[in-house]
Amino acid sequence: MPMRIYARTVRALEQLSASLGITLLRISIGLIYVWFGAPKFVPGLSPAESLAADTTERLTFGLLSGGTASVLTGALETAIGLLLISGHALAPTLLLQLAHMAGTFTPLLLFPDRTWETYGICTLEGQYILKNLVLVAASLVIIGHSRNRPQPPPPPEDPPPCARDSAYDAGDWPWTAREQPAHAHARGPDTPPDDRNTP
């Protein structure tokens, strides 16, 4: 009895994953992006505001700094999140998200004193960054699924004009109905001529 319940549970989870897994994965990533991006619109609300602003300032060579950098980062993250939740423009959104993810890893190199306690041991901010590895892997799964999903079948081809097109090859029947010689019409438009019996 316990094994039967276990097998039914596993089977139900497999069916749920097959039908809704990718969609739930996409929506959950979108919610995380909105959750992390929206607080950056309010100064001092996001715990990652300082690191995000400093990273943006460094990557833009000082063109964006302070509150402006934080707000623009929050706007980008929120936009990516909303697009992922909606499912619209999925391919460019995922490419933009992967580019953003690449930028989130740069503090590990730009600010090692803030992201590493010692060799191989991250600070809390460093752990906050490294968890993005999961988001990158999830995005790659979504991209792969979207490229391999079943395509609609091609429209059916027009049927041949008459049975002779499939019954005889082009070498035995080299003309169209309008080009048939006079003796062929006497035998019927769909009957191939017999050259051996034709004078």
mmCIF file with all atom_site columns, C-alpha atoms in Angstrom:
data_model
loop_
_atom_site.group_PDB
_atom_site.id
_atom_site.type_symbol
_atom_site.label_atom_id
_atom_site.label_alt_id
_atom_site.label_comp_id
_atom_site.label_asym_id
_atom_site.label_entity_id
_atom_site.label_seq_id
_atom_site.pdbx_PDB_ins_code
_atom_site.Cartn_x
_atom_site.Cartn_y
_atom_site.Cartn_z
_atom_site.occupancy
_atom_site.B_iso_or_equiv
_atom_site.pdbx_formal_charge
_atom_site.auth_seq_id
_atom_site.auth_comp_id
_atom_site.auth_asym_id
_atom_site.auth_atom_id
_atom_site.pdbx_PDB_model_num
ATOM 1   C CA . MET A 1 1   ? 0.000  0.000  0.000   1.00 0.00 ? 1   MET A CA 1
ATOM 2   C CA . PRO A 1 2   ? 2.707  2.596  0.850   1.00 0.00 ? 2   PRO A CA 1
ATOM 3   C CA . MET A 1 3   ? 4.555  1.765  -2.377  1.00 0.00 ? 3   MET A CA 1
ATOM 4   C CA . ARG A 1 4   ? 1.359  2.244  -4.387  1.00 0.00 ? 4   ARG A CA 1
ATOM 5   C CA . ILE A 1 5   ? 0.802  5.655  -2.825  1.00 0.00 ? 5   ILE A CA 1
ATOM 6   C CA . TYR A 1 6   ? 4.441  6.547  -3.492  1.00 0.00 ? 6   TYR A CA 1
ATOM 7   C CA . ALA A 1 7   ? 4.175  5.484  -7.147  1.00 0.00 ? 7   ALA A CA 1
ATOM 8   C CA . ARG A 1 8   ? 0.949  7.461  -7.638  1.00 0.00 ? 8   ARG A CA 1
ATOM 9   C CA . THR A 1 9   ? 2.503  10.543 -6.032  1.00 0.00 ? 9   THR A CA 1
ATOM 10  C CA . VAL A 1 10  ? 5.589  10.349 -8.222  1.00 0.00 ? 10  VAL A CA 1
ATOM 11  C CA . ARG A 1 11  ? 3.454  9.838  -11.323 1.00 0.00 ? 11  ARG A CA 1
ATOM 12  C CA . ALA A 1 12  ? 1.270  12.838 -10.445 1.00 0.00 ? 12  ALA A CA 1
ATOM 13  C CA . LEU A 1 13  ? 4.340  15.036 -9.903  1.00 0.00 ? 13  LEU A CA 1
ATOM 14  C CA . GLU A 1 14  ? 5.795  13.914 -13.221 1.00 0.00 ? 14  GLU A CA 1
ATOM 15  C CA . GLN A 1 15  ? 2.571  14.808 -15.032 1.00 0.00 ? 15  GLN A CA 1
ATOM 16  C CA . LEU A 1 16  ? 2.420  18.180 -13.280 1.00 0.00 ? 16  LEU A CA 1
ATOM 17  C CA . SER A 1 17  ? 6.042  18.916 -14.167 1.00 0.00 ? 17  SER A CA 1
ATOM 18  C CA . ALA A 1 18  ? 5.519  17.939 -17.786 1.00 0.00 ? 18  ALA A CA 1
ATOM 19  C CA . SER A 1 19  ? 2.469  20.159 -18.194 1.00 0.00 ? 19  SER A CA 1
ATOM 20  C CA . LEU A 1 20  ? 3.239  23.155 -15.941 1.00 0.00 ? 20  LEU A CA 1
ATOM 21  C CA . GLY A 1 21  ? 6.876  22.899 -14.872 1.00 0.00 ? 21  GLY A CA 1
ATOM 22  C CA . ILE A 1 22  ? 8.395  25.309 -17.409 1.00 0.00 ? 22  ILE A CA 1
ATOM 23  C CA . THR A 1 23  ? 5.585  27.819 -16.953 1.00 0.00 ? 23  THR A CA 1
ATOM 24  C CA . LEU A 1 24  ? 5.949  27.765 -13.165 1.00 0.00 ? 24  LEU A CA 1
ATOM 25  C CA . LEU A 1 25  ? 9.714  28.123 -13.510 1.00 0.00 ? 25  LEU A CA 1
ATOM 26  C CA . ARG A 1 26  ? 9.333  31.176 -15.763 1.00 0.00 ? 26  ARG A CA 1
ATOM 27  C CA . ILE A 1 27  ? 6.775  32.836 -13.483 1.00 0.00 ? 27  ILE A CA 1
ATOM 28  C CA . SER A 1 28  ? 8.823  32.164 -10.342 1.00 0.00 ? 28  SER A CA 1
ATOM 29  C CA . ILE A 1 29  ? 11.906 33.794 -11.882 1.00 0.00 ? 29  ILE A CA 1
ATOM 30  C CA . GLY A 1 30  ? 9.759  36.768 -12.854 1.00 0.00 ? 30  GLY A CA 1
ATOM 31  C CA . LEU A 1 31  ? 8.421  37.096 -9.309  1.00 0.00 ? 31  LEU A CA 1
ATOM 32  C CA . ILE A 1 32  ? 11.954 37.019 -7.900  1.00 0.00 ? 32  ILE A CA 1
ATOM 33  C CA . TYR A 1 33  ? 13.013 39.766 -10.287 1.00 0.00 ? 33  TYR A CA 1
ATOM 34  C CA . VAL A 1 34  ? 10.068 41.962 -9.336  1.00 0.00 ? 34  VAL A CA 1
ATOM 35  C CA . TRP A 1 35  ? 10.658 41.200 -5.639  1.00 0.00 ? 35  TRP A CA 1
ATOM 36  C CA . PHE A 1 36  ? 14.293 42.279 -5.859  1.00 0.00 ? 36  PHE A CA 1
ATOM 37  C CA . GLY A 1 37  ? 13.801 45.142 -8.320  1.00 0.00 ? 37  GLY A CA 1
ATOM 38  C CA . ALA A 1 38  ? 10.807 47.045 -6.935  1.00 0.00 ? 38  ALA A CA 1
ATOM 39  C CA . PRO A 1 39  ? 12.390 47.960 -3.544  1.00 0.00 ? 39  PRO A CA 1
ATOM 40  C CA . LYS A 1 40  ? 15.228 49.742 -5.369  1.00 0.00 ? 40  LYS A CA 1
ATOM 41  C CA . PHE A 1 41  ? 12.775 52.511 -6.334  1.00 0.00 ? 41  PHE A CA 1
ATOM 42  C CA . VAL A 1 42  ? 12.623 53.566 -2.658  1.00 0.00 ? 42  VAL A CA 1
ATOM 43  C CA . PRO A 1 43  ? 15.962 54.811 -1.258  1.00 0.00 ? 43  PRO A CA 1
ATOM 44  C CA . GLY A 1 44  ? 17.232 52.688 1.602   1.00 0.00 ? 44  GLY A CA 1
ATOM 45  C CA . LEU A 1 45  ? 14.588 49.969 1.238   1.00 0.00 ? 45  LEU A CA 1
ATOM 46  C CA . SER A 1 46  ? 16.620 47.362 -0.630  1.00 0.00 ? 46  SER A CA 1
ATOM 47  C CA . PRO A 1 47  ? 19.488 45.698 1.278   1.00 0.00 ? 47  PRO A CA 1
ATOM 48  C CA . ALA A 1 48  ? 21.344 45.325 -2.026  1.00 0.00 ? 48  ALA A CA 1
ATOM 49  C CA . GLU A 1 49  ? 20.943 48.975 -3.013  1.00 0.00 ? 49  GLU A CA 1
ATOM 50  C CA . SER A 1 50  ? 24.448 50.054 -2.104  1.00 0.00 ? 50  SER A CA 1
ATOM 51  C CA . LEU A 1 51  ? 26.208 47.192 -3.855  1.00 0.00 ? 51  LEU A CA 1
ATOM 52  C CA . ALA A 1 52  ? 23.998 47.507 -6.938  1.00 0.00 ? 52  ALA A CA 1
ATOM 53  C CA . ALA A 1 53  ? 24.608 51.258 -7.177  1.00 0.00 ? 53  ALA A CA 1
ATOM 54  C CA . ASP A 1 54  ? 28.379 50.893 -6.723  1.00 0.00 ? 54  ASP A CA 1
ATOM 55  C CA . THR A 1 55  ? 28.527 48.122 -9.325  1.00 0.00 ? 55  THR A CA 1
ATOM 56  C CA . THR A 1 56  ? 26.516 50.121 -11.863 1.00 0.00 ? 56  THR A CA 1
ATOM 57  C CA . GLU A 1 57  ? 28.701 53.164 -11.258 1.00 0.00 ? 57  GLU A CA 1
ATOM 58  C CA . ARG A 1 58  ? 31.857 51.107 -11.824 1.00 0.00 ? 58  ARG A CA 1
ATOM 59  C CA . LEU A 1 59  ? 30.521 49.393 -14.954 1.00 0.00 ? 59  LEU A CA 1
ATOM 60  C CA . THR A 1 60  ? 29.347 52.692 -16.504 1.00 0.00 ? 60  THR A CA 1
ATOM 61  C CA . PHE A 1 61  ? 32.664 54.411 -15.625 1.00 0.00 ? 61  PHE A CA 1
ATOM 62  C CA . GLY A 1 62  ? 30.896 56.898 -13.375 1.00 0.00 ? 62  GLY A CA 1
ATOM 63  C CA . LEU A 1 63  ? 28.155 57.930 -15.801 1.00 0.00 ? 63  LEU A CA 1
ATOM 64  C CA . LEU A 1 64  ? 25.503 56.538 -13.443 1.00 0.00 ? 64  LEU A CA 1
ATOM 65  C CA . SER A 1 65  ? 25.932 56.721 -9.701  1.00 0.00 ? 65  SER A CA 1
ATOM 66  C CA . GLY A 1 66  ? 24.093 56.738 -6.410  1.00 0.00 ? 66  GLY A CA 1
ATOM 67  C CA . GLY A 1 67  ? 20.304 56.850 -6.443  1.00 0.00 ? 67  GLY A CA 1
ATOM 68  C CA . THR A 1 68  ? 20.090 57.085 -10.240 1.00 0.00 ? 68  THR A CA 1
ATOM 69  C CA . ALA A 1 69  ? 22.019 53.841 -10.660 1.00 0.00 ? 69  ALA A CA 1
ATOM 70  C CA . SER A 1 70  ? 19.858 52.099 -8.073  1.00 0.00 ? 70  SER A CA 1
ATOM 71  C CA . VAL A 1 71  ? 16.593 53.253 -9.638  1.00 0.00 ? 71  VAL A CA 1
ATOM 72  C CA . LEU A 1 72  ? 17.661 52.259 -13.151 1.00 0.00 ? 72  LEU A CA 1
ATOM 73  C CA . THR A 1 73  ? 18.781 48.850 -11.904 1.00 0.00 ? 73  THR A CA 1
ATOM 74  C CA . GLY A 1 74  ? 15.447 48.401 -10.167 1.00 0.00 ? 74  GLY A CA 1
ATOM 75  C CA . ALA A 1 75  ? 13.576 49.460 -13.296 1.00 0.00 ? 75  ALA A CA 1
ATOM 76  C CA . LEU A 1 76  ? 15.504 46.948 -15.408 1.00 0.00 ? 76  LEU A CA 1
ATOM 77  C CA . GLU A 1 77  ? 14.898 44.114 -12.959 1.00 0.00 ? 77  GLU A CA 1
ATOM 78  C CA . THR A 1 78  ? 11.214 44.938 -12.589 1.00 0.00 ? 78  THR A CA 1
ATOM 79  C CA . ALA A 1 79  ? 10.719 45.117 -16.362 1.00 0.00 ? 79  ALA A CA 1
ATOM 80  C CA . ILE A 1 80  ? 12.428 41.748 -16.832 1.00 0.00 ? 80  ILE A CA 1
ATOM 81  C CA . GLY A 1 81  ? 10.285 40.247 -14.086 1.00 0.00 ? 81  GLY A CA 1
ATOM 82  C CA . LEU A 1 82  ? 7.003  41.510 -15.516 1.00 0.00 ? 82  LEU A CA 1
ATOM 83  C CA . LEU A 1 83  ? 7.897  40.287 -19.006 1.00 0.00 ? 83  LEU A CA 1
ATOM 84  C CA . LEU A 1 84  ? 8.791  36.840 -17.674 1.00 0.00 ? 84  LEU A CA 1
ATOM 85  C CA . ILE A 1 85  ? 5.520  36.632 -15.762 1.00 0.00 ? 85  ILE A CA 1
ATOM 86  C CA . SER A 1 86  ? 3.498  37.659 -18.807 1.00 0.00 ? 86  SER A CA 1
ATOM 87  C CA . GLY A 1 87  ? 5.402  35.385 -21.193 1.00 0.00 ? 87  GLY A CA 1
ATOM 88  C CA . HIS A 1 88  ? 5.554  38.066 -23.903 1.00 0.00 ? 88  HIS A CA 1
ATOM 89  C CA . ALA A 1 89  ? 8.743  38.582 -25.950 1.00 0.00 ? 89  ALA A CA 1
ATOM 90  C CA . LEU A 1 90  ? 10.247 35.628 -24.150 1.00 0.00 ? 90  LEU A CA 1
ATOM 91  C CA . ALA A 1 91  ? 13.411 35.148 -26.227 1.00 0.00 ? 91  ALA A CA 1
ATOM 92  C CA . PRO A 1 92  ? 14.706 38.756 -26.004 1.00 0.00 ? 92  PRO A CA 1
ATOM 93  C CA . THR A 1 93  ? 13.662 38.928 -22.351 1.00 0.00 ? 93  THR A CA 1
ATOM 94  C CA . LEU A 1 94  ? 15.683 35.836 -21.465 1.00 0.00 ? 94  LEU A CA 1
ATOM 95  C CA . LEU A 1 95  ? 18.704 37.159 -23.369 1.00 0.00 ? 95  LEU A CA 1
ATOM 96  C CA . LEU A 1 96  ? 18.407 40.451 -21.485 1.00 0.00 ? 96  LEU A CA 1
ATOM 97  C CA . GLN A 1 97  ? 18.080 38.562 -18.229 1.00 0.00 ? 97  GLN A CA 1
ATOM 98  C CA . LEU A 1 98  ? 21.240 36.541 -18.922 1.00 0.00 ? 98  LEU A CA 1
ATOM 99  C CA . ALA A 1 99  ? 23.112 39.755 -19.719 1.00 0.00 ? 99  ALA A CA 1
ATOM 100 C CA . HIS A 1 100 ? 21.878 41.220 -16.438 1.00 0.00 ? 100 HIS A CA 1
ATOM 101 C CA . MET A 1 101 ? 22.966 38.075 -14.611 1.00 0.00 ? 101 MET A CA 1
ATOM 102 C CA . ALA A 1 102 ? 26.450 38.452 -16.066 1.00 0.00 ? 102 ALA A CA 1
ATOM 103 C CA . GLY A 1 103 ? 26.574 41.942 -14.566 1.00 0.00 ? 103 GLY A CA 1
ATOM 104 C CA . THR A 1 104 ? 25.460 40.727 -11.142 1.00 0.00 ? 104 THR A CA 1
ATOM 105 C CA . PHE A 1 105 ? 28.537 38.504 -10.848 1.00 0.00 ? 105 PHE A CA 1
ATOM 106 C CA . THR A 1 106 ? 30.998 41.353 -11.403 1.00 0.00 ? 106 THR A CA 1
ATOM 107 C CA . PRO A 1 107 ? 31.057 42.482 -7.724  1.00 0.00 ? 107 PRO A CA 1
ATOM 108 C CA . LEU A 1 108 ? 32.830 39.224 -6.935  1.00 0.00 ? 108 LEU A CA 1
ATOM 109 C CA . LEU A 1 109 ? 35.774 40.687 -8.880  1.00 0.00 ? 109 LEU A CA 1
ATOM 110 C CA . LEU A 1 110 ? 35.204 44.416 -8.434  1.00 0.00 ? 110 LEU A CA 1
ATOM 111 C CA . PHE A 1 111 ? 34.592 44.394 -4.675  1.00 0.00 ? 111 PHE A CA 1
ATOM 112 C CA . PRO A 1 112 ? 36.271 41.297 -3.232  1.00 0.00 ? 112 PRO A CA 1
ATOM 113 C CA . ASP A 1 113 ? 36.497 42.900 0.201   1.00 0.00 ? 113 ASP A CA 1
ATOM 114 C CA . ARG A 1 114 ? 32.695 43.091 0.342   1.00 0.00 ? 114 ARG A CA 1
ATOM 115 C CA . THR A 1 115 ? 31.851 39.739 -1.236  1.00 0.00 ? 115 THR A CA 1
ATOM 116 C CA . TRP A 1 116 ? 34.498 37.344 0.184   1.00 0.00 ? 116 TRP A CA 1
ATOM 117 C CA . GLU A 1 117 ? 35.318 36.580 3.786   1.00 0.00 ? 117 GLU A CA 1
ATOM 118 C CA . THR A 1 118 ? 38.303 34.465 2.785   1.00 0.00 ? 118 THR A CA 1
ATOM 119 C CA . TYR A 1 119 ? 39.272 32.184 -0.071  1.00 0.00 ? 119 TYR A CA 1
ATOM 120 C CA . GLY A 1 120 ? 36.156 30.223 -1.102  1.00 0.00 ? 120 GLY A CA 1
ATOM 121 C CA . ILE A 1 121 ? 33.989 31.669 1.696   1.00 0.00 ? 121 ILE A CA 1
ATOM 122 C CA . CYS A 1 122 ? 31.507 34.379 0.721   1.00 0.00 ? 122 CYS A CA 1
ATOM 123 C CA . THR A 1 123 ? 30.045 37.159 2.785   1.00 0.00 ? 123 THR A CA 1
ATOM 124 C CA . LEU A 1 124 ? 26.265 37.500 2.934   1.00 0.00 ? 124 LEU A CA 1
ATOM 125 C CA . GLU A 1 125 ? 26.408 39.787 -0.091  1.00 0.00 ? 125 GLU A CA 1
ATOM 126 C CA . GLY A 1 126 ? 28.551 37.228 -1.915  1.00 0.00 ? 126 GLY A CA 1
ATOM 127 C CA . GLN A 1 127 ? 26.047 34.479 -1.175  1.00 0.00 ? 127 GLN A CA 1
ATOM 128 C CA . TYR A 1 128 ? 23.307 36.777 -2.451  1.00 0.00 ? 128 TYR A CA 1
ATOM 129 C CA . ILE A 1 129 ? 25.199 36.961 -5.742  1.00 0.00 ? 129 ILE A CA 1
ATOM 130 C CA . LEU A 1 130 ? 26.105 33.288 -6.065  1.00 0.00 ? 130 LEU A CA 1
ATOM 131 C CA . LYS A 1 131 ? 22.483 32.209 -5.773  1.00 0.00 ? 131 LYS A CA 1
ATOM 132 C CA . ASN A 1 132 ? 22.062 33.732 -9.235  1.00 0.00 ? 132 ASN A CA 1
ATOM 133 C CA . LEU A 1 133 ? 23.707 30.587 -10.627 1.00 0.00 ? 133 LEU A CA 1
ATOM 134 C CA . VAL A 1 134 ? 20.352 28.882 -10.115 1.00 0.00 ? 134 VAL A CA 1
ATOM 135 C CA . LEU A 1 135 ? 18.552 31.644 -12.040 1.00 0.00 ? 135 LEU A CA 1
ATOM 136 C CA . VAL A 1 136 ? 21.011 31.322 -14.919 1.00 0.00 ? 136 VAL A CA 1
ATOM 137 C CA . ALA A 1 137 ? 20.531 27.548 -15.091 1.00 0.00 ? 137 ALA A CA 1
ATOM 138 C CA . ALA A 1 138 ? 16.739 27.941 -14.937 1.00 0.00 ? 138 ALA A CA 1
ATOM 139 C CA . SER A 1 139 ? 16.807 30.480 -17.767 1.00 0.00 ? 139 SER A CA 1
ATOM 140 C CA . LEU A 1 140 ? 18.855 28.114 -19.933 1.00 0.00 ? 140 LEU A CA 1
ATOM 141 C CA . VAL A 1 141 ? 16.290 25.380 -19.299 1.00 0.00 ? 141 VAL A CA 1
ATOM 142 C CA . ILE A 1 142 ? 13.469 27.703 -20.413 1.00 0.00 ? 142 ILE A CA 1
ATOM 143 C CA . ILE A 1 143 ? 15.382 28.722 -23.548 1.00 0.00 ? 143 ILE A CA 1
ATOM 144 C CA . GLY A 1 144 ? 16.066 25.098 -24.439 1.00 0.00 ? 144 GLY A CA 1
ATOM 145 C CA . HIS A 1 145 ? 12.448 24.140 -23.915 1.00 0.00 ? 145 HIS A CA 1
ATOM 146 C CA . SER A 1 146 ? 11.153 27.007 -26.028 1.00 0.00 ? 146 SER A CA 1
ATOM 147 C CA . ARG A 1 147 ? 13.390 25.956 -28.942 1.00 0.00 ? 147 ARG A CA 1
ATOM 148 C CA . ASN A 1 148 ? 12.440 22.271 -28.737 1.00 0.00 ? 148 ASN A CA 1
ATOM 149 C CA . ARG A 1 149 ? 8.698  22.560 -28.140 1.00 0.00 ? 149 ARG A CA 1
ATOM 150 C CA . PRO A 1 150 ? 6.555  20.814 -30.739 1.00 0.00 ? 150 PRO A CA 1
ATOM 151 C CA . GLN A 1 151 ? 5.887  22.852 -33.840 1.00 0.00 ? 151 GLN A CA 1
ATOM 152 C CA . PRO A 1 152 ? 2.480  22.911 -35.514 1.00 0.00 ? 152 PRO A CA 1
ATOM 153 C CA . PRO A 1 153 ? 2.207  20.470 -38.433 1.00 0.00 ? 153 PRO A CA 1
ATOM 154 C CA . PRO A 1 154 ? 2.690  21.959 -41.904 1.00 0.00 ? 154 PRO A CA 1
ATOM 155 C CA . PRO A 1 155 ? -0.457 22.676 -43.903 1.00 0.00 ? 155 PRO A CA 1
ATOM 156 C CA . PRO A 1 156 ? -1.529 19.813 -46.173 1.00 0.00 ? 156 PRO A CA 1
ATOM 157 C CA . GLU A 1 157 ? -0.356 20.001 -49.734 1.00 0.00 ? 157 GLU A CA 1
ATOM 158 C CA . ASP A 1 158 ? -2.822 20.455 -52.563 1.00 0.00 ? 158 ASP A CA 1
ATOM 159 C CA . PRO A 1 159 ? -4.026 17.064 -53.892 1.00 0.00 ? 159 PRO A CA 1
ATOM 160 C CA . PRO A 1 160 ? -2.873 16.078 -57.377 1.00 0.00 ? 160 PRO A CA 1
ATOM 161 C CA . PRO A 1 161 ? -5.224 17.163 -60.183 1.00 0.00 ? 161 PRO A CA 1
ATOM 162 C CA . CYS A 1 162 ? -6.001 13.573 -61.134 1.00 0.00 ? 162 CYS A CA 1
ATOM 163 C CA . ALA A 1 163 ? -5.029 10.056 -60.283 1.00 0.00 ? 163 ALA A CA 1
ATOM 164 C CA . ARG A 1 164 ? -2.576 9.812  -63.134 1.00 0.00 ? 164 ARG A CA 1
ATOM 165 C CA . ASP A 1 165 ? -0.143 12.114 -61.331 1.00 0.00 ? 165 ASP A CA 1
ATOM 166 C CA . SER A 1 166 ? 0.408  9.466  -58.672 1.00 0.00 ? 166 SER A CA 1
ATOM 167 C CA . ALA A 1 167 ? -0.114 6.388  -60.828 1.00 0.00 ? 167 ALA A CA 1
ATOM 168 C CA . TYR A 1 168 ? 2.442  7.225  -63.506 1.00 0.00 ? 168 TYR A CA 1
ATOM 169 C CA . ASP A 1 169 ? 5.769  8.889  -63.294 1.00 0.00 ? 169 ASP A CA 1
ATOM 170 C CA . ALA A 1 170 ? 6.877  11.795 -65.424 1.00 0.00 ? 170 ALA A CA 1
ATOM 171 C CA . GLY A 1 171 ? 8.732  9.551  -67.855 1.00 0.00 ? 171 GLY A CA 1
ATOM 172 C CA . ASP A 1 172 ? 5.593  7.578  -68.868 1.00 0.00 ? 172 ASP A CA 1
ATOM 173 C CA . TRP A 1 173 ? 3.252  10.572 -68.919 1.00 0.00 ? 173 TRP A CA 1
ATOM 174 C CA . PRO A 1 174 ? 5.294  13.629 -69.975 1.00 0.00 ? 174 PRO A CA 1
ATOM 175 C CA . TRP A 1 175 ? 2.439  16.004 -70.849 1.00 0.00 ? 175 TRP A CA 1
ATOM 176 C CA . THR A 1 176 ? -0.364 17.822 -69.121 1.00 0.00 ? 176 THR A CA 1
ATOM 177 C CA . ALA A 1 177 ? -4.056 17.394 -69.961 1.00 0.00 ? 177 ALA A CA 1
ATOM 178 C CA . ARG A 1 178 ? -3.919 20.288 -72.417 1.00 0.00 ? 178 ARG A CA 1
ATOM 179 C CA . GLU A 1 179 ? -0.804 18.927 -74.119 1.00 0.00 ? 179 GLU A CA 1
ATOM 180 C CA . GLN A 1 180 ? -2.094 15.378 -74.690 1.00 0.00 ? 180 GLN A CA 1
ATOM 181 C CA . PRO A 1 181 ? -2.036 14.267 -78.322 1.00 0.00 ? 181 PRO A CA 1
ATOM 182 C CA . ALA A 1 182 ? -5.294 13.608 -80.137 1.00 0.00 ? 182 ALA A CA 1
ATOM 183 C CA . HIS A 1 183 ? -5.104 9.827  -79.820 1.00 0.00 ? 183 HIS A CA 1
ATOM 184 C CA . ALA A 1 184 ? -4.825 10.163 -75.999 1.00 0.00 ? 184 ALA A CA 1
ATOM 185 C CA . HIS A 1 185 ? -8.166 12.018 -75.810 1.00 0.00 ? 185 HIS A CA 1
ATOM 186 C CA . ALA A 1 186 ? -9.810 9.216  -77.749 1.00 0.00 ? 186 ALA A CA 1
ATOM 187 C CA . ARG A 1 187 ? -8.799 6.791  -75.019 1.00 0.00 ? 187 ARG A CA 1
ATOM 188 C CA . GLY A 1 188 ? -9.886 9.117  -72.198 1.00 0.00 ? 188 GLY A CA 1
ATOM 189 C CA . PRO A 1 189 ? -7.976 11.957 -70.505 1.00 0.00 ? 189 PRO A CA 1
ATOM 190 C CA . ASP A 1 190 ? -6.908 9.822  -67.587 1.00 0.00 ? 190 ASP A CA 1
ATOM 191 C CA . THR A 1 191 ? -5.718 6.771  -69.527 1.00 0.00 ? 191 THR A CA 1
ATOM 192 C CA . PRO A 1 192 ? -2.048 6.653  -70.540 1.00 0.00 ? 192 PRO A CA 1
ATOM 193 C CA . PRO A 1 193 ? -1.525 5.885  -74.227 1.00 0.00 ? 193 PRO A CA 1
ATOM 194 C CA . ASP A 1 194 ? -0.135 2.546  -75.256 1.00 0.00 ? 194 ASP A CA 1
ATOM 195 C CA . ASP A 1 195 ? 2.450  3.360  -77.886 1.00 0.00 ? 195 ASP A CA 1
ATOM 196 C CA . ARG A 1 196 ? 2.682  -0.265 -78.927 1.00 0.00 ? 196 ARG A CA 1
ATOM 197 C CA . ASN A 1 197 ? -0.989 -0.351 -80.040 1.00 0.00 ? 197 ASN A CA 1
ATOM 198 C CA . THR A 1 198 ? -1.182 3.201  -81.344 1.00 0.00 ? 198 THR A CA 1
ATOM 199 C CA . PRO A 1 199 ? -0.608 3.656  -85.117 1.00 0.00 ? 199 PRO A CA 1
#
